[in-house]
PDB file of C-alpha atoms in Angstrom:
ATOM      1  CA  ALA G1458     135.915 102.581  14.055  1.00 47.00           C
ATOM      2  CA  HIS G1459     137.388 106.047  14.220  1.00 46.00           C
ATOM      3  CA  ASP G1460     135.398 109.147  13.314  1.00 50.00           C
ATOM      4  CA  MET G1461     137.351 111.792  11.411  1.00 46.00           C
ATOM      5  CA  GLY G1462     135.400 115.055  11.353  1.00 47.00           C
ATOM      6  CA  VAL G1463     136.355 117.824   8.946  1.00 42.00           C
ATOM      7  CA  PRO G1464     134.976 121.322   9.661  1.00 39.00           C
ATOM      8  CA  TRP G1465     132.922 122.717   6.815  1.00 37.00           C
ATOM      9  CA  ARG G1466     133.280 126.497   7.170  1.00 39.00           C
ATOM     10  CA  MET G1467     135.869 127.428   4.581  1.00 35.00           C
ATOM     11  CA  ARG G1468     136.744 130.675   6.330  1.00 37.00           C
ATOM     12  CA  SER G1469     137.864 128.899   9.498  1.00 47.00           C
ATOM     13  CA  LEU G1470     139.266 125.551   8.381  1.00 53.00           C
ATOM     14  CA  PRO G1471     142.103 124.472  10.696  1.00 68.00           C
ATOM     15  CA  ARG G1472     143.758 122.646   7.815  1.00 78.00           C
ATOM     16  CA  ARG G1473     147.021 121.971   9.623  1.00 82.00           C
ATOM     17  CA  GLU G1474     145.250 120.455  12.632  1.00 81.00           C
ATOM     18  CA  VAL G1475     142.993 118.342  10.422  1.00 81.00           C
ATOM     19  CA  MET G1476     145.907 116.934   8.449  1.00 86.00           C
ATOM     20  CA  GLU G1477     147.969 116.279  11.577  1.00 86.00           C
ATOM     21  CA  SER G1478     145.040 114.384  13.048  1.00 85.00           C
ATOM     22  CA  ALA G1479     144.729 112.304   9.881  1.00 87.00           C
ATOM     23  CA  ARG G1480     148.423 111.424   9.991  1.00 90.00           C
ATOM     24  CA  SER G1481     148.090 110.193  13.561  1.00 90.00           C
ATOM     25  CA  ILE G1482     145.534 107.478  12.708  1.00 90.00           C
ATOM     26  CA  SER G1483     146.557 104.020  11.549  1.00 92.00           C
ATOM     27  CA  ASN G1484     145.062 100.534  11.276  1.00 92.00           C
ATOM     28  CA  GLU G1485     141.537 101.792  11.833  1.00 91.00           C
ATOM     29  CA  VAL G1486     138.216 101.865  10.027  1.00 91.00           C
ATOM     30  CA  VAL G1487     137.761 105.615   9.636  1.00 92.00           C
ATOM     31  CA  GLN G1488     134.528 107.383   8.741  1.00 90.00           C
ATOM     32  CA  VAL G1489     135.017 110.624   6.830  1.00 90.00           C
ATOM     33  CA  PRO G1490     133.400 112.966   7.657  1.00 83.00           C
ATOM     34  CA  VAL G1491     131.006 112.808  10.600  1.00 66.00           C
ATOM     35  CA  THR G1492     130.448 116.345  11.878  1.00 64.00           C
ATOM     36  CA  HIS G1493     129.056 117.823   8.648  1.00 71.00           C
ATOM     37  CA  ASP G1494     128.726 116.799   5.010  1.00 87.00           C
ATOM     38  CA  ILE G1495     130.869 116.844   1.890  1.00 92.00           C
ATOM     39  CA  THR G1496     130.017 119.825  -0.274  1.00 91.00           C
ATOM     40  CA  PRO G1497     131.629 121.547  -3.253  1.00 92.00           C
ATOM     41  CA  ARG G1498     133.087 124.025  -0.751  1.00 88.00           C
ATOM     42  CA  ASN G1499     135.089 121.494   1.247  1.00 88.00           C
ATOM     43  CA  VAL G1500     135.529 118.491  -1.033  1.00 93.00           C
ATOM     44  CA  ASP G1501     139.159 119.329  -1.835  1.00 92.00           C
ATOM     45  CA  LEU G1502     140.130 119.272   1.842  1.00 89.00           C
ATOM     46  CA  VAL G1503     138.150 116.083   2.386  1.00 92.00           C
ATOM     47  CA  MET G1504     140.048 114.442  -0.480  1.00 95.00           C
ATOM     48  CA  ASP G1505     143.378 115.499   1.001  1.00 93.00           C
ATOM     49  CA  VAL G1506     142.326 113.924   4.300  1.00 92.00           C
ATOM     50  CA  ILE G1507     141.249 110.737   2.526  1.00 95.00           C
ATOM     51  CA  ALA G1508     144.585 110.618   0.691  1.00 96.00           C
ATOM     52  CA  GLU G1509     146.428 110.694   4.014  1.00 94.00           C
ATOM     53  CA  LEU G1510     144.147 108.229   5.785  1.00 94.00           C
ATOM     54  CA  VAL G1511     143.865 105.649   3.024  1.00 96.00           C
ATOM     55  CA  LEU G1512     147.609 104.968   3.200  1.00 95.00           C
ATOM     56  CA  ARG G1513     147.214 103.224   6.569  1.00 94.00           C
ATOM     57  CA  ASN G1514     143.496 102.728   7.148  1.00 94.00           C
ATOM     58  CA  GLU G1515     140.206 101.543   5.716  1.00 95.00           C
ATOM     59  CA  VAL G1516     138.244 104.694   4.890  1.00 96.00           C
ATOM     60  CA  VAL G1517     134.455 104.920   4.659  1.00 95.00           C
ATOM     61  CA  VAL G1518     133.135 108.057   2.977  1.00 96.00           C
ATOM     62  CA  VAL G1519     129.837 108.951   4.680  1.00 94.00           C
ATOM     63  CA  THR G1520     127.753 111.575   2.915  1.00 95.00           C
ATOM     64  CA  LYS G1521     124.419 112.834   1.631  1.00 96.00           C
ATOM     65  CA  PRO G1522     125.994 112.717  -1.780  1.00 97.00           C
ATOM     66  CA  PHE G1523     126.336 115.536  -4.234  1.00 97.00           C
ATOM     67  CA  LYS G1524     127.235 113.976  -7.575  1.00 98.00           C
ATOM     68  CA  VAL G1525     129.901 116.575  -8.326  1.00 97.00           C
ATOM     69  CA  CYS G1526     131.685 115.751  -5.061  1.00 97.00           C
ATOM     70  CA  VAL G1527     131.476 111.978  -5.391  1.00 98.00           C
ATOM     71  CA  ASP G1528     132.689 112.180  -8.983  1.00 98.00           C
ATOM     72  CA  LYS G1529     135.769 114.108  -7.840  1.00 98.00           C
ATOM     73  CA  ILE G1530     136.494 111.559  -5.111  1.00 98.00           C
ATOM     74  CA  THR G1531     136.116 108.521  -7.346  1.00 98.00           C
ATOM     75  CA  GLU G1532     138.240 110.101 -10.071  1.00 98.00           C
ATOM     76  CA  ARG G1533     141.072 110.860  -7.647  1.00 98.00           C
ATOM     77  CA  PHE G1534     140.971 107.521  -5.827  1.00 98.00           C
ATOM     78  CA  GLY G1535     140.030 105.106  -8.581  1.00 97.00           C
ATOM     79  CA  HIS G1536     143.386 103.393  -8.130  1.00 96.00           C
ATOM     80  CA  VAL G1537     142.354 102.053  -4.699  1.00 97.00           C
ATOM     81  CA  LYS G1538     138.845 100.893  -5.653  1.00 96.00           C
ATOM     82  CA  ASP G1539     139.792  97.228  -5.836  1.00 95.00           C
ATOM     83  CA  THR G1540     141.915  97.244  -2.663  1.00 95.00           C
ATOM     84  CA  GLY G1541     138.958  97.552  -0.285  1.00 92.00           C
ATOM     85  CA  SER G1542     140.585 100.497   1.467  1.00 97.00           C
ATOM     86  CA  LEU G1543     137.950 103.017   0.362  1.00 98.00           C
ATOM     87  CA  SER G1544     134.186 102.584   0.324  1.00 97.00           C
ATOM     88  CA  PHE G1545     131.041 104.707   0.420  1.00 97.00           C
ATOM     89  CA  ARG G1546     128.141 104.820   2.870  1.00 96.00           C
ATOM     90  CA  LEU G1547     125.421 107.109   1.571  1.00 97.00           C
ATOM     91  CA  SER G1548     122.922 108.759   3.871  1.00 95.00           C
ATOM     92  CA  ILE G1549     119.416 108.401   2.453  1.00 97.00           C
ATOM     93  CA  THR G1550     116.682 108.954   5.017  1.00 95.00           C
ATOM     94  CA  SER G1551     113.549 109.343   2.864  1.00 97.00           C
ATOM     95  CA  ASP G1552     112.489 109.023  -0.764  1.00 98.00           C
ATOM     96  CA  ASP G1553     109.920 111.800  -0.346  1.00 98.00           C
ATOM     97  CA  GLU G1554     111.492 114.960  -1.778  1.00 98.00           C
ATOM     98  CA  ASP G1555     109.300 117.242   0.333  1.00 97.00           C
ATOM     99  CA  ILE G1556     110.376 115.477   3.537  1.00 97.00           C
ATOM    100  CA  VAL G1557     114.019 115.707   2.476  1.00 96.00           C
ATOM    101  CA  LYS G1558     113.687 119.453   1.830  1.00 95.00           C
ATOM    102  CA  ARG G1559     112.049 120.019   5.209  1.00 95.00           C
ATOM    103  CA  TRP G1560     114.467 117.963   7.288  1.00 94.00           C
ATOM    104  CA  GLU G1561     117.710 118.320   5.317  1.00 93.00           C
ATOM    105  CA  PRO G1562     117.676 121.798   3.780  1.00 91.00           C
ATOM    106  CA  GLY G1563     120.569 122.383   1.422  1.00 90.00           C
ATOM    107  CA  ALA G1564     121.342 118.680   1.073  1.00 93.00           C
ATOM    108  CA  SER G1565     121.078 116.795  -2.187  1.00 96.00           C
ATOM    109  CA  PRO G1566     117.604 115.546  -3.202  1.00 96.00           C
ATOM    110  CA  PHE G1567     116.677 111.885  -3.060  1.00 98.00           C
ATOM    111  CA  ALA G1568     116.835 111.515  -6.841  1.00 98.00           C
ATOM    112  CA  GLU G1569     120.441 112.695  -6.907  1.00 98.00           C
ATOM    113  CA  ARG G1570     121.424 110.384  -4.052  1.00 98.00           C
ATOM    114  CA  LEU G1571     119.811 107.419  -5.795  1.00 98.00           C
ATOM    115  CA  ASN G1572     121.631 108.176  -9.041  1.00 98.00           C
ATOM    116  CA  VAL G1573     124.961 108.488  -7.220  1.00 98.00           C
ATOM    117  CA  LEU G1574     124.336 105.142  -5.513  1.00 98.00           C
ATOM    118  CA  LYS G1575     123.563 103.472  -8.838  1.00 98.00           C
ATOM    119  CA  ASP G1576     126.668 104.971 -10.446  1.00 98.00           C
ATOM    120  CA  LEU G1577     128.953 103.867  -7.609  1.00 98.00           C
ATOM    121  CA  TYR G1578     127.554 100.354  -7.637  1.00 98.00           C
ATOM    122  CA  ALA G1579     127.789 100.038 -11.412  1.00 98.00           C
ATOM    123  CA  SER G1580     131.397 101.225 -11.272  1.00 98.00           C
ATOM    124  CA  GLY G1581     132.340  98.534  -8.771  1.00 97.00           C
ATOM    125  CA  TRP G1582     132.699 100.609  -5.617  1.00 98.00           C
ATOM    126  CA  LYS G1583     131.725  99.076  -2.282  1.00 97.00           C
ATOM    127  CA  THR G1584     128.468 100.743  -1.250  1.00 98.00           C
ATOM    128  CA  GLY G1585     126.497 100.810   1.981  1.00 96.00           C
ATOM    129  CA  LEU G1586     123.655 102.960   3.242  1.00 96.00           C
ATOM    130  CA  SER G1587     122.645 104.813   6.362  1.00 94.00           C
ATOM    131  CA  ILE G1588     118.929 105.332   6.891  1.00 94.00           C
ATOM    132  CA  ALA G1589     119.507 107.110  10.173  1.00 90.00           C
ATOM    133  CA  PRO G1590     117.221 108.252  11.397  1.00 90.00           C
ATOM    134  CA  MET G1591     114.269 107.082   9.367  1.00 94.00           C
ATOM    135  CA  LEU G1592     112.343 110.206   8.376  1.00 96.00           C
ATOM    136  CA  ASP G1593     109.316 108.423   6.868  1.00 97.00           C
ATOM    137  CA  ILE G1594     108.801 105.110   8.654  1.00 96.00           C
ATOM    138  CA  PRO G1595     105.535 104.105   6.919  1.00 97.00           C
ATOM    139  CA  ASN G1596     107.376 104.124   3.594  1.00 98.00           C
ATOM    140  CA  VAL G1597     110.853 103.048   4.662  1.00 97.00           C
ATOM    141  CA  VAL G1598     110.427  99.458   3.470  1.00 97.00           C
ATOM    142  CA  ARG G1599     109.479 100.675  -0.005  1.00 98.00           C
ATOM    143  CA  MET G1600     112.551 102.894  -0.113  1.00 98.00           C
ATOM    144  CA  TYR G1601     114.769 100.125   1.226  1.00 97.00           C
ATOM    145  CA  ARG G1602     113.637  97.778  -1.562  1.00 98.00           C
ATOM    146  CA  THR G1603     114.366 100.480  -4.131  1.00 98.00           C
ATOM    147  CA  LEU G1604     117.892 100.982  -2.821  1.00 98.00           C
ATOM    148  CA  GLU G1605     118.820  97.411  -1.900  1.00 98.00           C
ATOM    149  CA  PRO G1606     119.817  96.226  -5.409  1.00 98.00           C
ATOM    150  CA  PHE G1607     122.597  98.813  -5.495  1.00 98.00           C
ATOM    151  CA  VAL G1608     124.449  98.012  -2.269  1.00 98.00           C
ATOM    152  CA  SER G1609     127.286  95.641  -1.485  1.00 97.00           C
ATOM    153  CA  ASP G1610     127.598  96.361   2.237  1.00 95.00           C
ATOM    154  CA  THR G1611     125.343  96.856   5.239  1.00 94.00           C
ATOM    155  CA  ILE G1612     122.311  99.127   5.309  1.00 95.00           C
ATOM    156  CA  TYR G1613     122.039 100.799   8.697  1.00 92.00           C
ATOM    157  CA  VAL G1614     118.440 101.517   9.693  1.00 92.00           C
ATOM    158  CA  ALA G1615     118.020 103.535  12.856  1.00 90.00           C
ATOM    159  CA  LYS G1616     115.466 105.037  15.147  1.00 88.00           C
ATOM    160  CA  LEU G1617     115.508 108.628  16.316  1.00 84.00           C
ATOM    161  CA  ALA G1618     116.878 108.843  19.837  1.00 75.00           C
ATOM    162  CA  GLU G1619     114.260 109.477  22.481  1.00 70.00           C
ATOM    163  CA  GLY G1620     114.969 112.896  23.907  1.00 75.00           C
ATOM    164  CA  GLN G1621     116.849 114.141  20.867  1.00 79.00           C
ATOM    165  CA  LYS G1622     116.336 117.896  20.660  1.00 84.00           C
ATOM    166  CA  LEU G1623     114.533 119.029  17.532  1.00 88.00           C
ATOM    167  CA  TRP G1624     113.138 122.441  16.747  1.00 89.00           C
ATOM    168  CA  PRO G1625     111.299 124.128  13.867  1.00 91.00           C
ATOM    169  CA  ARG G1626     113.544 125.849  11.321  1.00 89.00           C
ATOM    170  CA  GLY G1627     113.004 126.982   7.763  1.00 91.00           C
ATOM    171  CA  ARG G1628     110.227 124.844   6.282  1.00 93.00           C
ATOM    172  CA  LEU G1629     110.320 122.363   9.176  1.00 94.00           C
ATOM    173  CA  ARG G1630     107.267 122.853  11.371  1.00 96.00           C
ATOM    174  CA  GLU G1631     106.397 121.690  14.843  1.00 95.00           C
ATOM    175  CA  SER G1632     103.807 119.364  13.301  1.00 96.00           C
ATOM    176  CA  ASP G1633     106.561 117.676  11.245  1.00 96.00           C
ATOM    177  CA  ILE G1634     108.572 117.070  14.386  1.00 94.00           C
ATOM    178  CA  GLU G1635     105.591 115.674  16.260  1.00 95.00           C
ATOM    179  CA  ARG G1636     104.766 113.356  13.330  1.00 96.00           C
ATOM    180  CA  LEU G1637     108.287 111.978  13.346  1.00 94.00           C
ATOM    181  CA  ARG G1638     108.353 111.492  17.114  1.00 92.00           C
ATOM    182  CA  SER G1639     104.999 109.734  16.966  1.00 94.00           C
ATOM    183  CA  GLU G1640     106.236 107.319  14.292  1.00 94.00           C
ATOM    184  CA  HIS G1641     109.391 106.562  16.255  1.00 91.00           C
ATOM    185  CA  ARG G1642     107.374 105.800  19.395  1.00 90.00           C
ATOM    186  CA  ASP G1643     105.095 103.377  17.534  1.00 90.00           C
ATOM    187  CA  VAL G1644     106.572 100.027  18.583  1.00 88.00           C
ATOM    188  CA  GLU G1645     104.103  98.051  16.448  1.00 91.00           C
ATOM    189  CA  LEU G1646     105.063 100.015  13.351  1.00 92.00           C
ATOM    190  CA  LEU G1647     108.769  99.673  14.107  1.00 90.00           C
ATOM    191  CA  ASN G1648     108.509  95.956  14.702  1.00 89.00           C
ATOM    192  CA  THR G1649     106.647  95.572  11.406  1.00 91.00           C
ATOM    193  CA  VAL G1650     109.497  97.355   9.645  1.00 92.00           C
ATOM    194  CA  HIS G1651     111.997  95.092  11.363  1.00 90.00           C
ATOM    195  CA  ALA G1652     110.110  91.971  10.332  1.00 90.00           C
ATOM    196  CA  GLU G1653     109.880  93.158   6.722  1.00 93.00           C
ATOM    197  CA  LEU G1654     113.569  93.989   6.466  1.00 93.00           C
ATOM    198  CA  SER G1655     115.104  91.216   8.532  1.00 91.00           C
ATOM    199  CA  THR G1656     115.163  88.893   5.519  1.00 93.00           C
ATOM    200  CA  SER G1657     117.625  91.192   3.742  1.00 94.00           C
ATOM    201  CA  LYS G1658     121.254  90.114   4.132  1.00 94.00           C
ATOM    202  CA  TRP G1659     122.318  93.781   4.218  1.00 94.00           C
ATOM    203  CA  PHE G1660     119.918  94.869   6.974  1.00 92.00           C
ATOM    204  CA  ALA G1661     121.729  96.197  10.049  1.00 89.00           C
ATOM    205  CA  PRO G1662     119.356  97.722  12.616  1.00 84.00           C
ATOM    206  CA  LYS G1663     121.124 100.360  14.654  1.00 68.00           C
ATOM    207  CA  PHE G1664     120.131 100.029  18.266  1.00 48.00           C
ATOM    208  CA  CYS G1665     121.434 103.486  19.129  1.00 39.00           C
ATOM    209  CA  VAL G1666     121.616 106.588  17.004  1.00 39.00           C
ATOM    210  CA  TYR G1667     122.943 108.304  20.109  1.00 36.00           C
ATOM    211  CA  GLU G1668     124.656 106.644  23.040  1.00 35.00           C
ATOM    212  CA  TYR G1669     121.797 107.332  25.437  1.00 32.00           C
ATOM    213  CA  ASP G1670     119.131 105.770  23.229  1.00 36.00           C
ATOM    214  CA  PRO G1671     118.092 102.490  24.916  1.00 33.00           C
ATOM    215  CA  TRP G1672     115.646 101.386  22.220  1.00 34.00           C
ATOM    216  CA  ALA G1673     116.312  98.424  19.975  1.00 37.00           C
ATOM    217  CA  PHE G1674     114.244  96.916  17.177  1.00 34.00           C
ATOM    218  CA  GLY G1675     111.948  94.187  18.384  1.00 31.00           C
ATOM    219  CA  THR G1676     111.850  95.281  22.007  1.00 31.00           C
ATOM    220  CA  GLU G1677     109.734  97.494  24.188  1.00 28.00           C
TER     221      GLU G1677
END
């Protein structure tokens, strides 16, 4: 797979470079975007990139979805829905709105992401999920079961990389970070999650969120 990042700062978008990069890719599975998210400020550029890529590639839109953005994308690219050349992988890391606000400030709330997922699925789009990293491991199985009926592709479930740098910011406190690290070091808890989810045909445990993460589900 090829990762196609699109800078998000509207005042410094290297549009020409982005489009030239998109034109250079062919016969790949391309994730768009990866270095940021799709917001009302950059969705038009993202759609132009998708339009270029989808001519020669399979494109996977990866996003913490804002409904207004996803609606614009599906309206513009409805003609390729049944070709399999464009699909969606939504990032949903917790169903607890307070946790989402702390860890993903400015991103769409869980309720909006769930509604977008339901709409995409009902409209016949190919849908997958990324629960990476899990932000609320004790409740991740509950959330997974809520989301599972509305997917038609894999659900990535991933552990936080050991050594990943995290720091307090905004509403995120040091105690929140320590709670998350503690959950992700709890092998018994993680193995219980794996056992619960392994019966799902869509379950795809991600052994590495980052290349240096040696941990895999079901192992010490």
